[in-house]
PDB file of C-alpha atoms and ligand atoms in Angstrom:
ATOM      1  CA  MET G1028     -52.957 -11.578 -22.282  1.00  0.00           C
ATOM      2  CA  ALA G1029     -51.752 -15.027 -23.353  1.00  0.00           C
ATOM      3  CA  TYR G1030     -50.120 -17.227 -20.750  1.00  0.00           C
ATOM      4  CA  ASP G1031     -46.350 -17.630 -21.213  1.00  0.00           C
ATOM      5  CA  ASP G1032     -45.439 -21.123 -20.029  1.00  0.00           C
ATOM      6  CA  THR G1033     -41.747 -20.247 -19.816  1.00  0.00           C
ATOM      7  CA  ASN G1034     -42.317 -18.078 -16.709  1.00  0.00           C
ATOM      8  CA  ILE G1035     -40.437 -19.122 -13.589  1.00  0.00           C
ATOM      9  CA  PHE G1036     -43.497 -20.292 -11.646  1.00  0.00           C
ATOM     10  CA  ALA G1037     -44.575 -22.512 -14.563  1.00  0.00           C
ATOM     11  CA  ARG G1038     -41.091 -23.985 -14.426  1.00  0.00           C
ATOM     12  CA  ILE G1039     -41.433 -24.553 -10.663  1.00  0.00           C
ATOM     13  CA  LEU G1040     -44.763 -26.326 -11.244  1.00  0.00           C
ATOM     14  CA  ARG G1041     -43.137 -28.579 -13.861  1.00  0.00           C
ATOM     15  CA  GLY G1042     -40.384 -29.446 -11.379  1.00  0.00           C
ATOM     16  CA  GLU G1043     -37.692 -27.872 -13.561  1.00  0.00           C
ATOM     17  CA  ILE G1044     -36.390 -25.646 -10.779  1.00  0.00           C
ATOM     18  CA  PRO G1045     -36.522 -26.175  -7.006  1.00  0.00           C
ATOM     19  CA  ASN G1046     -38.720 -24.358  -4.526  1.00  0.00           C
ATOM     20  CA  ASP G1047     -39.089 -24.208  -0.754  1.00  0.00           C
ATOM     21  CA  THR G1048     -42.580 -25.719  -0.469  1.00  0.00           C
ATOM     22  CA  VAL G1049     -44.725 -24.777   2.527  1.00  0.00           C
ATOM     23  CA  ALA G1050     -47.933 -26.600   1.582  1.00  0.00           C
ATOM     24  CA  GLU G1051     -49.715 -28.019  -1.448  1.00  0.00           C
ATOM     25  CA  ASN G1052     -53.048 -29.449  -2.531  1.00  0.00           C
ATOM     26  CA  ASP G1053     -54.555 -30.648  -5.824  1.00  0.00           C
ATOM     27  CA  HIS G1054     -55.053 -27.124  -7.151  1.00  0.00           C
ATOM     28  CA  ALA G1055     -52.398 -24.880  -5.582  1.00  0.00           C
ATOM     29  CA  LEU G1056     -48.814 -24.717  -4.335  1.00  0.00           C
ATOM     30  CA  ALA G1057     -47.383 -22.506  -1.573  1.00  0.00           C
ATOM     31  CA  PHE G1058     -43.661 -21.818  -1.350  1.00  0.00           C
ATOM     32  CA  ARG G1059     -41.305 -19.287   0.237  1.00  0.00           C
ATOM     33  CA  ASP G1060     -40.406 -16.164  -1.727  1.00  0.00           C
ATOM     34  CA  ILE G1061     -36.756 -16.283  -2.769  1.00  0.00           C
ATOM     35  CA  ALA G1062     -36.274 -12.638  -1.688  1.00  0.00           C
ATOM     36  CA  PRO G1063     -38.486 -12.313   1.401  1.00  0.00           C
ATOM     37  CA  LYS G1064     -39.845  -8.857   2.246  1.00  0.00           C
ATOM     38  CA  ALA G1065     -41.054  -9.902   5.727  1.00  0.00           C
ATOM     39  CA  PRO G1066     -40.131 -12.522   8.366  1.00  0.00           C
ATOM     40  CA  SER G1067     -42.764 -14.753   6.754  1.00  0.00           C
ATOM     41  CA  HIS G1068     -43.233 -14.307   2.984  1.00  0.00           C
ATOM     42  CA  VAL G1069     -45.049 -17.100   1.183  1.00  0.00           C
ATOM     43  CA  LEU G1070     -46.332 -17.153  -2.404  1.00  0.00           C
ATOM     44  CA  VAL G1071     -49.476 -19.123  -3.186  1.00  0.00           C
ATOM     45  CA  ILE G1072     -50.016 -20.047  -6.843  1.00  0.00           C
ATOM     46  CA  PRO G1073     -52.690 -22.018  -8.671  1.00  0.00           C
ATOM     47  CA  LYS G1074     -51.456 -25.100 -10.528  1.00  0.00           C
ATOM     48  CA  GLY G1075     -53.463 -24.022 -13.568  1.00  0.00           C
ATOM     49  CA  ALA G1076     -52.185 -21.540 -16.152  1.00  0.00           C
ATOM     50  CA  TYR G1077     -53.552 -18.123 -15.126  1.00  0.00           C
ATOM     51  CA  VAL G1078     -51.710 -14.892 -15.844  1.00  0.00           C
ATOM     52  CA  ALA G1079     -53.027 -12.724 -13.021  1.00  0.00           C
ATOM     53  CA  PHE G1080     -55.738 -12.357 -10.394  1.00  0.00           C
ATOM     54  CA  ASP G1081     -58.478 -11.228 -12.772  1.00  0.00           C
ATOM     55  CA  ASP G1082     -57.754 -14.098 -15.193  1.00  0.00           C
ATOM     56  CA  PHE G1083     -57.950 -16.592 -12.302  1.00  0.00           C
ATOM     57  CA  ALA G1084     -61.076 -15.029 -10.800  1.00  0.00           C
ATOM     58  CA  ALA G1085     -62.868 -15.014 -14.164  1.00  0.00           C
ATOM     59  CA  ASN G1086     -61.741 -18.320 -15.637  1.00  0.00           C
ATOM     60  CA  ALA G1087     -60.738 -20.808 -12.924  1.00  0.00           C
ATOM     61  CA  SER G1088     -63.187 -23.532 -11.934  1.00  0.00           C
ATOM     62  CA  GLU G1089     -64.917 -23.404  -8.569  1.00  0.00           C
ATOM     63  CA  ALA G1090     -62.765 -26.337  -7.431  1.00  0.00           C
ATOM     64  CA  GLU G1091     -59.593 -24.464  -8.397  1.00  0.00           C
ATOM     65  CA  ILE G1092     -60.739 -21.307  -6.609  1.00  0.00           C
ATOM     66  CA  ALA G1093     -61.721 -23.241  -3.503  1.00  0.00           C
ATOM     67  CA  GLY G1094     -58.458 -25.189  -3.513  1.00  0.00           C
ATOM     68  CA  PHE G1095     -56.449 -21.990  -3.874  1.00  0.00           C
ATOM     69  CA  MET G1096     -58.298 -20.153  -1.105  1.00  0.00           C
ATOM     70  CA  ARG G1097     -58.169 -23.083   1.308  1.00  0.00           C
ATOM     71  CA  LEU G1098     -54.414 -23.363   0.789  1.00  0.00           C
ATOM     72  CA  CYS G1099     -54.074 -19.640   1.583  1.00  0.00           C
ATOM     73  CA  ALA G1100     -55.878 -20.213   4.884  1.00  0.00           C
ATOM     74  CA  GLN G1101     -53.662 -23.215   5.622  1.00  0.00           C
ATOM     75  CA  VAL G1102     -50.539 -21.126   4.990  1.00  0.00           C
ATOM     76  CA  CYS G1103     -51.745 -18.358   7.334  1.00  0.00           C
ATOM     77  CA  ALA G1104     -52.305 -20.941  10.071  1.00  0.00           C
ATOM     78  CA  MET G1105     -49.028 -22.789   9.447  1.00  0.00           C
ATOM     79  CA  GLU G1106     -47.006 -19.564   9.427  1.00  0.00           C
ATOM     80  CA  GLY G1107     -48.631 -18.464  12.677  1.00  0.00           C
ATOM     81  CA  VAL G1108     -49.990 -15.238  11.228  1.00  0.00           C
ATOM     82  CA  SER G1109     -53.726 -15.994  11.159  1.00  0.00           C
ATOM     83  CA  LEU G1110     -55.892 -13.913  13.455  1.00  0.00           C
ATOM     84  CA  ASP G1111     -56.588 -16.827  15.778  1.00  0.00           C
ATOM     85  CA  ARG G1112     -52.950 -17.961  16.007  1.00  0.00           C
ATOM     86  CA  GLY G1113     -50.961 -14.778  15.455  1.00  0.00           C
ATOM     87  CA  GLN G1114     -51.000 -11.071  14.805  1.00  0.00           C
ATOM     88  CA  GLY G1115     -52.197 -10.876  11.220  1.00  0.00           C
ATOM     89  CA  PHE G1116     -50.666 -10.546   7.785  1.00  0.00           C
ATOM     90  CA  ARG G1117     -50.879  -8.723   4.473  1.00  0.00           C
ATOM     91  CA  ALA G1118     -52.027 -10.467   1.281  1.00  0.00           C
ATOM     92  CA  ILE G1119     -51.015  -8.759  -1.975  1.00  0.00           C
ATOM     93  CA  THR G1120     -51.320  -9.608  -5.631  1.00  0.00           C
ATOM     94  CA  ASN G1121     -49.712  -7.545  -8.378  1.00  0.00           C
ATOM     95  CA  ALA G1122     -51.167  -7.570 -11.910  1.00  0.00           C
ATOM     96  CA  GLY G1123     -49.673  -6.378 -15.163  1.00  0.00           C
ATOM     97  CA  ARG G1124     -47.589  -3.299 -15.887  1.00  0.00           C
ATOM     98  CA  ASP G1125     -49.334  -0.885 -13.566  1.00  0.00           C
ATOM     99  CA  GLY G1126     -49.439  -3.457 -10.774  1.00  0.00           C
ATOM    100  CA  VAL G1127     -45.698  -4.050 -11.304  1.00  0.00           C
ATOM    101  CA  GLN G1128     -46.081  -7.812 -11.690  1.00  0.00           C
ATOM    102  CA  GLU G1129     -42.728  -9.507 -12.338  1.00  0.00           C
ATOM    103  CA  VAL G1130     -43.852 -13.098 -12.833  1.00  0.00           C
ATOM    104  CA  PRO G1131     -46.843 -13.573 -15.196  1.00  0.00           C
ATOM    105  CA  HIS G1132     -48.404 -16.495 -13.331  1.00  0.00           C
ATOM    106  CA  PHE G1133     -51.028 -15.460 -10.764  1.00  0.00           C
ATOM    107  CA  HIS G1134     -49.673 -15.487  -7.217  1.00  0.00           C
ATOM    108  CA  LEU G1135     -50.722 -14.154  -3.842  1.00  0.00           C
ATOM    109  CA  HIS G1136     -48.026 -12.834  -1.524  1.00  0.00           C
ATOM    110  CA  ILE G1137     -48.787 -13.599   2.144  1.00  0.00           C
ATOM    111  CA  LEU G1138     -46.537 -11.465   4.347  1.00  0.00           C
ATOM    112  CA  GLY G1139     -46.388 -11.449   8.137  1.00  0.00           C
ATOM    113  CA  GLY G1140     -44.332 -11.756  11.266  1.00  0.00           C
ATOM    114  CA  ALA G1141     -43.966  -7.975  11.692  1.00  0.00           C
ATOM    115  CA  VAL G1142     -46.066  -4.840  11.246  1.00  0.00           C
ATOM    116  CA  MET G1143     -46.229  -4.306   7.490  1.00  0.00           C
ATOM    117  CA  GLY G1144     -46.336  -0.505   7.497  1.00  0.00           C
ATOM    118  CA  PRO G1145     -48.091   1.679   4.912  1.00  0.00           C
ATOM    119  CA  MET G1146     -50.054  -0.173   2.239  1.00  0.00           C
ATOM    120  CA  ILE G1147     -48.367   1.499  -0.737  1.00  0.00           C
ATOM    121  CA  GLY G1148     -44.954   3.162  -0.995  1.00  0.00           C
ATOM    122  CA  ALA G1149     -43.739   5.859  -3.353  1.00  0.00           C
ATOM    123  CA  ARG G1150     -44.810   5.330  -6.979  1.00  0.00           C
ATOM    124  CA  ASP G1151     -41.739   6.792  -8.692  1.00  0.00           C
TER     125      ASP G1151
HETATM  126  P1  AMP M1742     -44.446 -10.039  -8.393  1.00  0.00           P
HETATM  127  O1  AMP M1742     -43.713  -8.737  -8.535  1.00  0.00           O
HETATM  128  O2  AMP M1742     -45.730  -9.876  -7.635  1.00  0.00           O
HETATM  129  O3  AMP M1742     -44.622 -10.731  -9.712  1.00  0.00           O
HETATM  130  O4  AMP M1742     -43.554 -10.943  -7.454  1.00  0.00           O
HETATM  131  C1  AMP M1742     -42.738 -11.976  -7.894  1.00  0.00           C
HETATM  132  C2  AMP M1742     -42.066 -12.553  -6.685  1.00  0.00           C
HETATM  133  O5  AMP M1742     -41.506 -13.800  -7.049  1.00  0.00           O
HETATM  134  C3  AMP M1742     -40.948 -11.707  -6.089  1.00  0.00           C
HETATM  135  O6  AMP M1742     -41.246 -11.389  -4.727  1.00  0.00           O
HETATM  136  C4  AMP M1742     -39.712 -12.592  -6.215  1.00  0.00           C
HETATM  137  O7  AMP M1742     -38.830 -12.463  -5.131  1.00  0.00           O
HETATM  138  C5  AMP M1742     -40.337 -13.982  -6.294  1.00  0.00           C
HETATM  139  N1  AMP M1742     -39.549 -15.005  -6.969  1.00  0.00           N
HETATM  140  C6  AMP M1742     -38.944 -14.915  -8.185  1.00  0.00           C
HETATM  141  N2  AMP M1742     -38.344 -16.068  -8.505  1.00  0.00           N
HETATM  142  C7  AMP M1742     -38.592 -16.914  -7.470  1.00  0.00           C
HETATM  143  C8  AMP M1742     -38.242 -18.274  -7.190  1.00  0.00           C
HETATM  144  N3  AMP M1742     -37.496 -19.003  -8.047  1.00  0.00           N
HETATM  145  N4  AMP M1742     -38.655 -18.828  -6.031  1.00  0.00           N
HETATM  146  C9  AMP M1742     -39.385 -18.107  -5.154  1.00  0.00           C
HETATM  147  N5  AMP M1742     -39.756 -16.828  -5.363  1.00  0.00           N
HETATM  148  C10 AMP M1742     -39.356 -16.241  -6.502  1.00  0.00           C
END
């Protein structure tokens, strides 16, 4: 699937629309979800143009993957949900139609601050 650079996260990365930044490094940006589904709900996105998890995992450089993953760990610590500082979290990524992905720029949802409940809800 070709990357659509008009998606809302591409626009955030270009500075065209604001975001509530939590943390950032050379390769990734973390910001609060505009419609949080948990007391802490942060999205981590690569700065490169990747449509979904499998695109990123297959095509990103090792530096991009490391930068992304390290920022995820930083967010868990900063939000107080990491296992050494808090009570845990859920990390989710949706991909494509069947994954019900709304924004076609790879992002990881990091949700915490409460017990997250069942992993998957009703599918209809
Ligand atoms: P997904 O269904 O995995 O693609 O999730 C997209 C997420 O992006 C949703 O949880 C939205 O609430 C969130 N979202 C959409 N627009 C924005 C925005 N401008 N700033 C922050 N989060 C957003």
